[in-house]
CSV table of C-alpha atoms and ligand atoms in Angstrom, one decimal:
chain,number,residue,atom,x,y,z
A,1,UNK,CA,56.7,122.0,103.4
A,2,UNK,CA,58.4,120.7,106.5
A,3,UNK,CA,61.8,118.8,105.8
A,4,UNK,CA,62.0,116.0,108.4
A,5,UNK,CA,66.1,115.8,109.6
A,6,UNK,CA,67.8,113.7,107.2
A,7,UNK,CA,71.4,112.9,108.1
A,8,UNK,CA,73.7,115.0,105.0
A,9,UNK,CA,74.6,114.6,102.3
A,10,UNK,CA,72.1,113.2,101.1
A,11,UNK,CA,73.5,110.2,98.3
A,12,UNK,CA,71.7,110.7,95.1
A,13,UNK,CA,74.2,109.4,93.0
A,14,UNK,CA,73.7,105.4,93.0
A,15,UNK,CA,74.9,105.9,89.0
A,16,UNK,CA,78.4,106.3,89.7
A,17,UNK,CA,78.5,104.1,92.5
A,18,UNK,CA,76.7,102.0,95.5
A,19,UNK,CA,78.1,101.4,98.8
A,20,UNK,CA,78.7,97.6,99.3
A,21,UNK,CA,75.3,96.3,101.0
A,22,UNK,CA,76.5,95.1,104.5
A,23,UNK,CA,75.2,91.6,103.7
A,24,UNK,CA,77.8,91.2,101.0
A,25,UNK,CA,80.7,92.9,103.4
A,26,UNK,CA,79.9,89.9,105.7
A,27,UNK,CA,80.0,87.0,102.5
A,28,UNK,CA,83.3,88.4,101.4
A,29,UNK,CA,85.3,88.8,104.7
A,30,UNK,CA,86.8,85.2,105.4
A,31,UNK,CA,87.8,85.7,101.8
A,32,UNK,CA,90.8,88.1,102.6
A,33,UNK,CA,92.2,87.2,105.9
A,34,UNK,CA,91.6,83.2,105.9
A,35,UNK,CA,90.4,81.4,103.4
A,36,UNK,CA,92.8,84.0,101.6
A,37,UNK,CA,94.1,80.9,98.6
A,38,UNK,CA,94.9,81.2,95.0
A,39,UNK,CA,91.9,79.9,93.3
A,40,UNK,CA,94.5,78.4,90.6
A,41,UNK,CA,96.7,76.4,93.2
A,42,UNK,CA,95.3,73.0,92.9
A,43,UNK,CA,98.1,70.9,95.2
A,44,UNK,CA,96.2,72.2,98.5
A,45,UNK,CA,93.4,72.9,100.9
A,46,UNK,CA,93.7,76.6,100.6
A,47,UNK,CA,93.6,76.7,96.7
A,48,UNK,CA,90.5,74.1,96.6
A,49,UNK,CA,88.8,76.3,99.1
A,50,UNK,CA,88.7,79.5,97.2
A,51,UNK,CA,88.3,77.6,93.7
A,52,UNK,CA,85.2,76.2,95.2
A,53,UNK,CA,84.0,80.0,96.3
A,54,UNK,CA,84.7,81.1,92.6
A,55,UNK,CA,82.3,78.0,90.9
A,56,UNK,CA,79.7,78.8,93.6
A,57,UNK,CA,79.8,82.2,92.4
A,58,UNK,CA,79.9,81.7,88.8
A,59,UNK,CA,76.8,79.8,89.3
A,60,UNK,CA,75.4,81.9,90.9
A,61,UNK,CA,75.1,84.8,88.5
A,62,UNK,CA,75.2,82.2,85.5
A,63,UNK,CA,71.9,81.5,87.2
A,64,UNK,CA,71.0,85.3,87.6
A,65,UNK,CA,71.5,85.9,83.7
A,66,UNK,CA,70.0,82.5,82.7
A,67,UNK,CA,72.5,81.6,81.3
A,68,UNK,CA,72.6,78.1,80.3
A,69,UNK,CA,76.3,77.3,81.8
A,70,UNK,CA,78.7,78.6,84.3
A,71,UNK,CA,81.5,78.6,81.8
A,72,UNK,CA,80.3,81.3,80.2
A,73,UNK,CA,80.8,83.9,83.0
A,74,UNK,CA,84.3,85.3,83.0
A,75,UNK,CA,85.6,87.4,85.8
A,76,UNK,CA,86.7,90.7,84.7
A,77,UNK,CA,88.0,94.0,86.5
A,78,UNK,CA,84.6,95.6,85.8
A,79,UNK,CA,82.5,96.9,82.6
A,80,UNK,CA,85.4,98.5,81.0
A,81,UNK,CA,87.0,96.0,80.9
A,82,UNK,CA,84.1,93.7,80.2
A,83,UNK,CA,83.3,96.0,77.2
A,84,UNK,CA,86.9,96.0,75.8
A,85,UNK,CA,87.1,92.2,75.5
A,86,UNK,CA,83.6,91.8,73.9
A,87,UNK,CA,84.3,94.9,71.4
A,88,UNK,CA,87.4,94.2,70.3
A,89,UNK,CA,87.8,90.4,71.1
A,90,UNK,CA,85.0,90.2,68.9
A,91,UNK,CA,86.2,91.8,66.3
A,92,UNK,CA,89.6,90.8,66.3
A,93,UNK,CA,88.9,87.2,66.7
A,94,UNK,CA,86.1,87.4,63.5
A,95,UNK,CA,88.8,89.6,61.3
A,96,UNK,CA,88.2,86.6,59.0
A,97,UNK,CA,84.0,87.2,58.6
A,98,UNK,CA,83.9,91.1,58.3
A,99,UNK,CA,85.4,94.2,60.1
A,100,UNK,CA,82.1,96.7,60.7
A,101,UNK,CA,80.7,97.3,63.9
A,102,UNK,CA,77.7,99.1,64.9
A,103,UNK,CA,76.9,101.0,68.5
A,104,UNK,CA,75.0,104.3,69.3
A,105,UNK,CA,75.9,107.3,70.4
A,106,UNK,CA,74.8,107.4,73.6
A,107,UNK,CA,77.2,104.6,75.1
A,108,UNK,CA,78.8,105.1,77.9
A,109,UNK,CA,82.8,105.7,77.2
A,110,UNK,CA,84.0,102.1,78.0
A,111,UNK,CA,81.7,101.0,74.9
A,112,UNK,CA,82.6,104.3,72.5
A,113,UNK,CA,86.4,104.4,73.1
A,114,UNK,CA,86.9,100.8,72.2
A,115,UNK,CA,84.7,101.7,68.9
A,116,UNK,CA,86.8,104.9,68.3
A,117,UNK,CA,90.1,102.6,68.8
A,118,UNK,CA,88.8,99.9,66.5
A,119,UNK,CA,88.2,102.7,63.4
A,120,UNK,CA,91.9,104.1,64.3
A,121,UNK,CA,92.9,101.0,63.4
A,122,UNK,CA,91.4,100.7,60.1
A,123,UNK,CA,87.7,98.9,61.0
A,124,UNK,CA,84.7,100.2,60.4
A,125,UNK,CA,82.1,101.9,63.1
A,126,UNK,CA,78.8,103.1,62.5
A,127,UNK,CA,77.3,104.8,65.4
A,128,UNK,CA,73.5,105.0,65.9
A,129,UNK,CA,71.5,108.3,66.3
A,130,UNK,CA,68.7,108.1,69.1
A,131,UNK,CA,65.6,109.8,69.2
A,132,UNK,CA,64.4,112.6,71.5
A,133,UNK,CA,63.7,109.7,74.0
A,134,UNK,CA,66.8,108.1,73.8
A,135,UNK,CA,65.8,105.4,71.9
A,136,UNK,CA,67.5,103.6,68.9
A,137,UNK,CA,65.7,103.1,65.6
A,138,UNK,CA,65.3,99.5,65.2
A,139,UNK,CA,65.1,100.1,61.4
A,140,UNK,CA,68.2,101.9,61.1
A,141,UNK,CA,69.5,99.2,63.0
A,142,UNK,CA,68.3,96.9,60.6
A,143,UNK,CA,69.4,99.0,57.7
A,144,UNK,CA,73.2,99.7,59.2
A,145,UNK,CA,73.8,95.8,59.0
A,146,UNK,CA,75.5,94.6,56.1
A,147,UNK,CA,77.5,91.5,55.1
A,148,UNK,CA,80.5,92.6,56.9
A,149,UNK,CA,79.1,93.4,60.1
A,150,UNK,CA,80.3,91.2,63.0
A,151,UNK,CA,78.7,92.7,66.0
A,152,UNK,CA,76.0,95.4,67.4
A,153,UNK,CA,76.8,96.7,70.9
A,154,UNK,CA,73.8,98.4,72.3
A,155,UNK,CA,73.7,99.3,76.1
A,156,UNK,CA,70.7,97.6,78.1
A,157,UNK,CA,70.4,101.2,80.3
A,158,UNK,CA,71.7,104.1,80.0
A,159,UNK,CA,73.9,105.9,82.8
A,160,UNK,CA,72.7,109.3,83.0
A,161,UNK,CA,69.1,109.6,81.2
A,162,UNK,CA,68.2,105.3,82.6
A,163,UNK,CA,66.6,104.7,79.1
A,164,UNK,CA,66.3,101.1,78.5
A,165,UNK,CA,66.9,100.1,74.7
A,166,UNK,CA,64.2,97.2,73.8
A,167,UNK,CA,66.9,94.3,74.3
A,168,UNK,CA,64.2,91.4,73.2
A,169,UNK,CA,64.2,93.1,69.5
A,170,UNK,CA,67.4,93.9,69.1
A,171,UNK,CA,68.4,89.9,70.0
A,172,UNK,CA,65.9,89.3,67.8
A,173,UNK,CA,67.2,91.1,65.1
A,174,UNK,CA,70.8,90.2,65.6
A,175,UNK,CA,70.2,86.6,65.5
A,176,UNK,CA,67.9,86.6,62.4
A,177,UNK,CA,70.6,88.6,60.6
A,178,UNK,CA,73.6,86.9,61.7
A,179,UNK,CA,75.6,88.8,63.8
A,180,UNK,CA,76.7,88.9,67.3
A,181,UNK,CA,74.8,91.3,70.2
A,182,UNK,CA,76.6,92.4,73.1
A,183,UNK,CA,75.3,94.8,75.7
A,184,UNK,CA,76.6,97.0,78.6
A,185,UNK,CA,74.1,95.9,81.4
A,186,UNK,CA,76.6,97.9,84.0
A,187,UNK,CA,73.2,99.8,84.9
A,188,UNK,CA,70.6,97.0,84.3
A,189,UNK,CA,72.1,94.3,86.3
A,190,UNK,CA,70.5,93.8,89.4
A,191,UNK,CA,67.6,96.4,88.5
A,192,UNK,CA,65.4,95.4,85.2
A,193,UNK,CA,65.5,91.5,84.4
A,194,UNK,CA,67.8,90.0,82.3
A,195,UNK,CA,68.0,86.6,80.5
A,196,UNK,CA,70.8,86.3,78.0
A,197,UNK,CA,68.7,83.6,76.8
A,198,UNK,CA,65.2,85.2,76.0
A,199,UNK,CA,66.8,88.6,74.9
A,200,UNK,CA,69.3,86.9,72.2
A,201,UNK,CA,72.4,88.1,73.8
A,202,UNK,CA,75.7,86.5,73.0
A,203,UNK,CA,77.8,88.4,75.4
A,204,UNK,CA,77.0,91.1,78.3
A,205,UNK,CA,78.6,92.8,80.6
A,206,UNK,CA,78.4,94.0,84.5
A,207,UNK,CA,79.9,95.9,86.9
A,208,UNK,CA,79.8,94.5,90.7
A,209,UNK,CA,79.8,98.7,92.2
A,210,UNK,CA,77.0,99.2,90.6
A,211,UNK,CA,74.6,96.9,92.4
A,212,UNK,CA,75.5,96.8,95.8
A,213,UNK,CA,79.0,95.0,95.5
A,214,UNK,CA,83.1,96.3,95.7
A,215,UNK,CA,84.6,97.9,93.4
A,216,UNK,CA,87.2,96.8,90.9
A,217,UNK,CA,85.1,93.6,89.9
A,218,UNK,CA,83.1,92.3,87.0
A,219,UNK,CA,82.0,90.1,84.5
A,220,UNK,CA,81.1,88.7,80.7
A,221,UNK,CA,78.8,86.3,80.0
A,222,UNK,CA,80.5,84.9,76.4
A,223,UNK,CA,77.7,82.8,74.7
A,224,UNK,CA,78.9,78.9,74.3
A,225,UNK,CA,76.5,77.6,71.9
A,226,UNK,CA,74.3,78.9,69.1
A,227,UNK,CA,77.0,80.5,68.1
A,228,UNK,CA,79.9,79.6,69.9
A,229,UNK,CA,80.9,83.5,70.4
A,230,UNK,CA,84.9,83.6,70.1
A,231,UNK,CA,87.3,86.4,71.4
A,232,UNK,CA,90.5,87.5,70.8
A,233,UNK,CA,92.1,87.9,74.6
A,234,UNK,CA,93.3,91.4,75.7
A,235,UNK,CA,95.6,89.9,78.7
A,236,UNK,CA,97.8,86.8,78.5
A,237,UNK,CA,99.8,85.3,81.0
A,238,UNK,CA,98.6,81.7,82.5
A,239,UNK,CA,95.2,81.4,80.8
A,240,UNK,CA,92.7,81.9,83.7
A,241,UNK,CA,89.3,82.2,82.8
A,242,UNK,CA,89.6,80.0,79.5
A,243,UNK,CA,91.9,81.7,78.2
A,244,UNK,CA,90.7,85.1,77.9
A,245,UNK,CA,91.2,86.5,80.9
A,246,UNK,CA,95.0,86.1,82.3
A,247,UNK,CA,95.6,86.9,85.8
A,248,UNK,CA,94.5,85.9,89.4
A,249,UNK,CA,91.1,85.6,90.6
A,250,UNK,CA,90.1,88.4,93.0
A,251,UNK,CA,88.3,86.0,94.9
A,252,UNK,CA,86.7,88.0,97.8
A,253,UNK,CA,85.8,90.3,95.0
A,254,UNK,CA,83.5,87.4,92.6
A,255,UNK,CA,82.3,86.5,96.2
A,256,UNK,CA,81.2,89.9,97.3
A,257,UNK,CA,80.0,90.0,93.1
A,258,UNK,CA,77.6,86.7,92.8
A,259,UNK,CA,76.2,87.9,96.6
A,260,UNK,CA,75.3,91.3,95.4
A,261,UNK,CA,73.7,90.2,92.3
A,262,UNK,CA,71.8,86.8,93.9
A,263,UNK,CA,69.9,89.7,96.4
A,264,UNK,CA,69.4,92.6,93.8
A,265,UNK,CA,67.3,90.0,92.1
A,266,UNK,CA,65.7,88.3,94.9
A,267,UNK,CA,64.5,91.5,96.0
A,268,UNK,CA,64.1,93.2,92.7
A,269,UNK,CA,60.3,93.4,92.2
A,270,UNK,CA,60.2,95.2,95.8
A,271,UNK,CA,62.7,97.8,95.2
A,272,UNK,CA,61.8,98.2,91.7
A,273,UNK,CA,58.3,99.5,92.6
A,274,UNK,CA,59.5,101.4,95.9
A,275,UNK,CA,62.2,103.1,94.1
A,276,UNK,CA,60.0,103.9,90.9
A,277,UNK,CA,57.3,105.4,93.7
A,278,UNK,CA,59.9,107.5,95.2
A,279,UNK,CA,61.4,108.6,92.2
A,280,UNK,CA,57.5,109.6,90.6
A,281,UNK,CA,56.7,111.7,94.4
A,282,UNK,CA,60.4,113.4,93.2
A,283,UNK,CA,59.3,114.2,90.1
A,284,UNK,CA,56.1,115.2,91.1
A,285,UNK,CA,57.5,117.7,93.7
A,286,UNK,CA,59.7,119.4,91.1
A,287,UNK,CA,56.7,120.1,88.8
A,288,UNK,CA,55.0,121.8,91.3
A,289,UNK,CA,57.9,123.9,93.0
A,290,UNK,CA,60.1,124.7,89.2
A,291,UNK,CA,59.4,126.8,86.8
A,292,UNK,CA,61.2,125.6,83.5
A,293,UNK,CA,61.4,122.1,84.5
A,294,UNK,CA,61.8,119.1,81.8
A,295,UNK,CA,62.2,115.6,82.0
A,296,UNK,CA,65.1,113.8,79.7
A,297,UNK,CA,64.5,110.9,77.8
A,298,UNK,CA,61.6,108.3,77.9
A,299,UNK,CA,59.4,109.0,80.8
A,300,UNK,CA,58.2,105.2,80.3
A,301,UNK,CA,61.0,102.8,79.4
A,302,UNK,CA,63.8,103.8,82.2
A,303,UNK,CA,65.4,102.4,85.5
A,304,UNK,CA,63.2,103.0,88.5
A,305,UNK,CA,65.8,104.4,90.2
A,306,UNK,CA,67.1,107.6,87.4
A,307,UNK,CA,65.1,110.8,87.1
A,308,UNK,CA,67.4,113.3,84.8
A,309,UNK,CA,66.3,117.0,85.0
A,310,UNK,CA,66.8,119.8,82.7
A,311,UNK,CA,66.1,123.1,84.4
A,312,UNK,CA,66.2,126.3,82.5
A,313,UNK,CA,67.7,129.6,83.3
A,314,UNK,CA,70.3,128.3,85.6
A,315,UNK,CA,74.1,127.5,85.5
A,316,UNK,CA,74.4,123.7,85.4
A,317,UNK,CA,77.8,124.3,87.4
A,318,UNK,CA,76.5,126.6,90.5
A,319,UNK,CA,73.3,124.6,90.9
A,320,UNK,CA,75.2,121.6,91.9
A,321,UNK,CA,78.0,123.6,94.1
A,322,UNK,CA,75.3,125.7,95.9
A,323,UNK,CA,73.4,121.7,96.5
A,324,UNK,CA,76.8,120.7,98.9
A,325,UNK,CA,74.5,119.0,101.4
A,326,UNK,CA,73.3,116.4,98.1
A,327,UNK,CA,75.6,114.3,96.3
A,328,UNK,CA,74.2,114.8,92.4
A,329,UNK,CA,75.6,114.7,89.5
A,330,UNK,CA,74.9,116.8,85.9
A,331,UNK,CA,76.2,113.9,83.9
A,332,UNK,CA,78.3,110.6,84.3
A,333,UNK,CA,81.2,110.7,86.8
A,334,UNK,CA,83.5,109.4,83.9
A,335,UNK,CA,83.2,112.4,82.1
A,336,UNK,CA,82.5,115.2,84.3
A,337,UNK,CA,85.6,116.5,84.5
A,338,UNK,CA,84.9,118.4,81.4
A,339,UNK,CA,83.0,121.2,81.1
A,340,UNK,CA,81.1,120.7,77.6
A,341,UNK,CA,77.5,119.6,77.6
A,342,UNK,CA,77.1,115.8,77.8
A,343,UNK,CA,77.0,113.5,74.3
A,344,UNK,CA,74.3,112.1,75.7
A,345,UNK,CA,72.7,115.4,76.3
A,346,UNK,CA,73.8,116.3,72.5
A,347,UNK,CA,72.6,113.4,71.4
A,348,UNK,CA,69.0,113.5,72.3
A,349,UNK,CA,68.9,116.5,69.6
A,350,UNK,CA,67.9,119.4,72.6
A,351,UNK,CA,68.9,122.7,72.5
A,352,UNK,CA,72.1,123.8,73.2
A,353,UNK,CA,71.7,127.8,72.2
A,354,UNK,CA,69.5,127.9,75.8
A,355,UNK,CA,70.9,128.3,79.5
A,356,UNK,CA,70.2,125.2,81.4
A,357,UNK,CA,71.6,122.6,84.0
A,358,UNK,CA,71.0,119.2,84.0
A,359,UNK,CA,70.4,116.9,87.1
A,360,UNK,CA,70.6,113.3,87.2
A,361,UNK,CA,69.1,111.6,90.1
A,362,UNK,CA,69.8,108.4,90.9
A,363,UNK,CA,68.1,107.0,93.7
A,364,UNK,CA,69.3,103.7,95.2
A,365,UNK,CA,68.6,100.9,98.4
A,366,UNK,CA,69.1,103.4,100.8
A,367,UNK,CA,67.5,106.3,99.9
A,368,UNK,CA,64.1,107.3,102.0
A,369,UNK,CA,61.3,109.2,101.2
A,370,UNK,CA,62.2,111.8,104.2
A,371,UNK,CA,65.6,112.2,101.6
A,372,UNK,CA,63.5,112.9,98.7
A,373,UNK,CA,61.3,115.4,100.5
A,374,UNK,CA,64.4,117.3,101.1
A,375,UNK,CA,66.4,116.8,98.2
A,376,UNK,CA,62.9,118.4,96.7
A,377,UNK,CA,62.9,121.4,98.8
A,378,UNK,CA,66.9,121.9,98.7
A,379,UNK,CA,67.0,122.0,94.7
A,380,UNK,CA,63.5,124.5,94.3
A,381,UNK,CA,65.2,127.1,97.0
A,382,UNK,CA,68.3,126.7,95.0
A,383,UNK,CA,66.7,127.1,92.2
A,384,UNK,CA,64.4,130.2,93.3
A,385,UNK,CA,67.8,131.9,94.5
A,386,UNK,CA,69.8,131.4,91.4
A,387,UNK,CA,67.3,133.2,89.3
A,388,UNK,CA,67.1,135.8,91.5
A,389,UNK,CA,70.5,136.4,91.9
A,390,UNK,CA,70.5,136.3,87.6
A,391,UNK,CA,68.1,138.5,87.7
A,392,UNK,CA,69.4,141.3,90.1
A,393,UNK,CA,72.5,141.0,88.3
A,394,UNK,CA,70.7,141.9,85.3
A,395,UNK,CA,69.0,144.8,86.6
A,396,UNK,CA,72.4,146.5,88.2
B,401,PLP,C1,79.8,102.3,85.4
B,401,PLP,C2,79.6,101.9,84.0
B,401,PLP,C3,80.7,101.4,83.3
B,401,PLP,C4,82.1,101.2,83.8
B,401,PLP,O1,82.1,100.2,84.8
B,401,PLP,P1,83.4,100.0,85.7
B,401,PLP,O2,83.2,98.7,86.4
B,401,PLP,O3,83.4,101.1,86.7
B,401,PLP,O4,84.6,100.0,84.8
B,401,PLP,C5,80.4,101.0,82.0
B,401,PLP,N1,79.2,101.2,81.4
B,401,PLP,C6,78.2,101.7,82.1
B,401,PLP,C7,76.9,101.9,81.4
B,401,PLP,C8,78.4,102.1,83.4
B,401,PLP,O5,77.4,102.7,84.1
């Protein structure tokens, strides 16, 4: 196979983060330096001028999520923080109604630590198993509901194996039962459709990096009517954001936010296809090159852009150092620091007795298909000279 020059590294993390799309650089910039106003001074022109950027925004990815009004979008630091609010928000501000809460195991940390901090302090958690696909049992969600449960918290995608968990049922369920549904969309938004509406979602949250915006920015949509969804605030201090979210806008931030997310979906069906093609001719490549090669999670149901690996007889650690000219990751960059196999990787039930590394590849806006020829080529010669090397040192 000839590898076409690619400029390196290659980027095939887009999981952890994106690089702000240059389009949404260019909506944000008069944002800092001139029209640079509090969005909560009302006696002047500079104030009214960055107020009216944040309700333009607002709209803007009120429209995105259908939901039905601005209001409900409230401008957060990002998906932790997103998550934090609706978890325990929600279940301090319902103490009155019950004190259970259900999630699964395969959440990312900014759902599961808010869970885990909730039972510390004397609530109850019940945390979903999920099948060798990744997928939650919708029964055993049924059955895990009972008269004290207040909320399910089930993430829309998932950030290393991109299973999608069937939001339409779950909303479904949560409404016919009575209880409140939030999801962690920091990995749908802007790639799989979502209507907070149609799905039955009474709060949701997202995470501007991850689709093409800055850092340091996000949102939760907090459902109005049918039910009212209330929260108990984590932040006071001057009662921006009605109330539950205290401090000062980030106003270049929301801008740079709504901009991302109004283009992710105007061009979603495109990307979504040329991503999903690029990911397949990856996959595709591997088979034929590795030995030992095995796909995680649903092959079906997952972001167009993920494709996680498991590759056997190879050290998970010196398959990604000897890959220096591709930025990959084994597992979520929020966790990585440690060495222990992935929860998610534990969770999916596989086995843990036998040498293997895992490889997520998450392909994004900018990745080509000379990239993905490469990346191909790198990881099989890596791959080929790892075993040997296991193998010689065997043998001496
Ligand atoms: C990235 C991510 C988060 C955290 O988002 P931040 O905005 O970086 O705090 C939470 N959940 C999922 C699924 C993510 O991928």
């Amino acid at each position: 196979m000839t590898t076409q020059a690619v400029k390196t590294p290659v980027y095939l993390d887009y999981h952890a983060t994106t690089p702000v799309d240059k389009r949404v650089f260019d909506a944000m910039h008069r944002y800092f330096c001139e029209e640079f106003g509090n969005a909560a001074s009302s006696e002047h022109r500079f104030g009214w001028m960055a107020e009216a950027a944040v309700k333009q925004a607002r709209q803007t990815i009120a429209e995105t999520l259908s939901a039905r009004r601005p209001a409900e979008i409230i401008f957060t630091s990002g998906a932790t923080e997103s998550n934090n609010l609706a978890i325990l928000g929600a279940m301090h501000a319902n103490a009155h109604k019950g004190d259970h809460l259900i999630s699964v195991v395969t959440e990312h940390k900014a759902v599961l630590d808010p869970c885990a901090f909730w039972a510390q302090q004397g609530g109850r958690v019940t945390l979903l198993p999920v099948n060798r696909q990744g997928l939650i049992d919708l029964e055993a969600l049924e059955a895990a509901i009972d008269e004290g449960t207040v909320l399910i918290s089930v993430m829309a995608a998932n950030n290393e194996i991109g299973v999608l968990q069937d939001l339409n049922a779950i909303g479904a369920l949560a409404k016919r039962r009575g209880v409140l549904f939030h999801t962690d969309a920091a990995q749908a938004a802007g790639k799989i459709p979502l209507d907070v509406e149609a799905m039955g979602i009474d709060l949701l949250s997202v995470s501007a990096h991850k689709f093409y915006g800055p850092k340091g920015v996000g949102a939760l949509y907090v459902r109005r009517r049918n039910p009212r969804v209330r929260l108990q605030p984590l932040l006071f201090g001057g009662g921006h954001e009605e109330g539950l979210r205290s401090g000062t806008l980030n106003v270049p931030g929301i801008v740079g936010m709504a901009k991302a997310l109004e283009l992710a979906a105007a061009e979603m069906d495109a990307e979504s296809t040329r991503l999903a093609a690029l990911r397949d001719r990856l996959w595709h490549q591997l088979q034929k090159t590795v030995a030992d090669i095995e796909i995680s999670g649903c092959p079906e149901r997952r972001l167009p852009g993920n494709l996680h690996v498991r590759i056997a007889d190879v050290e998970p650690e010196k398959l990604l150092t000897a890959l220096k000219d591709v930025a990959l990751s084994s597992r979520s960059a929020c966790t990585s620091a440690s060495q222990a196999p992935s929860h998610v990787m534990a969770a999916l039930g596989l086995d843990r007795e036998r040498l293997q590394a895992a490889v997520r590849f998450g392909l994004g806006r900018f990745t080509t298909e000379a990239e993905i020829d490469y990346v191909a080529t790198r990881v099989a010669e890596t791959v080929g000279d790892l075993r040997r090397e296991n193998t010689v040192g065997k043998n001496t």
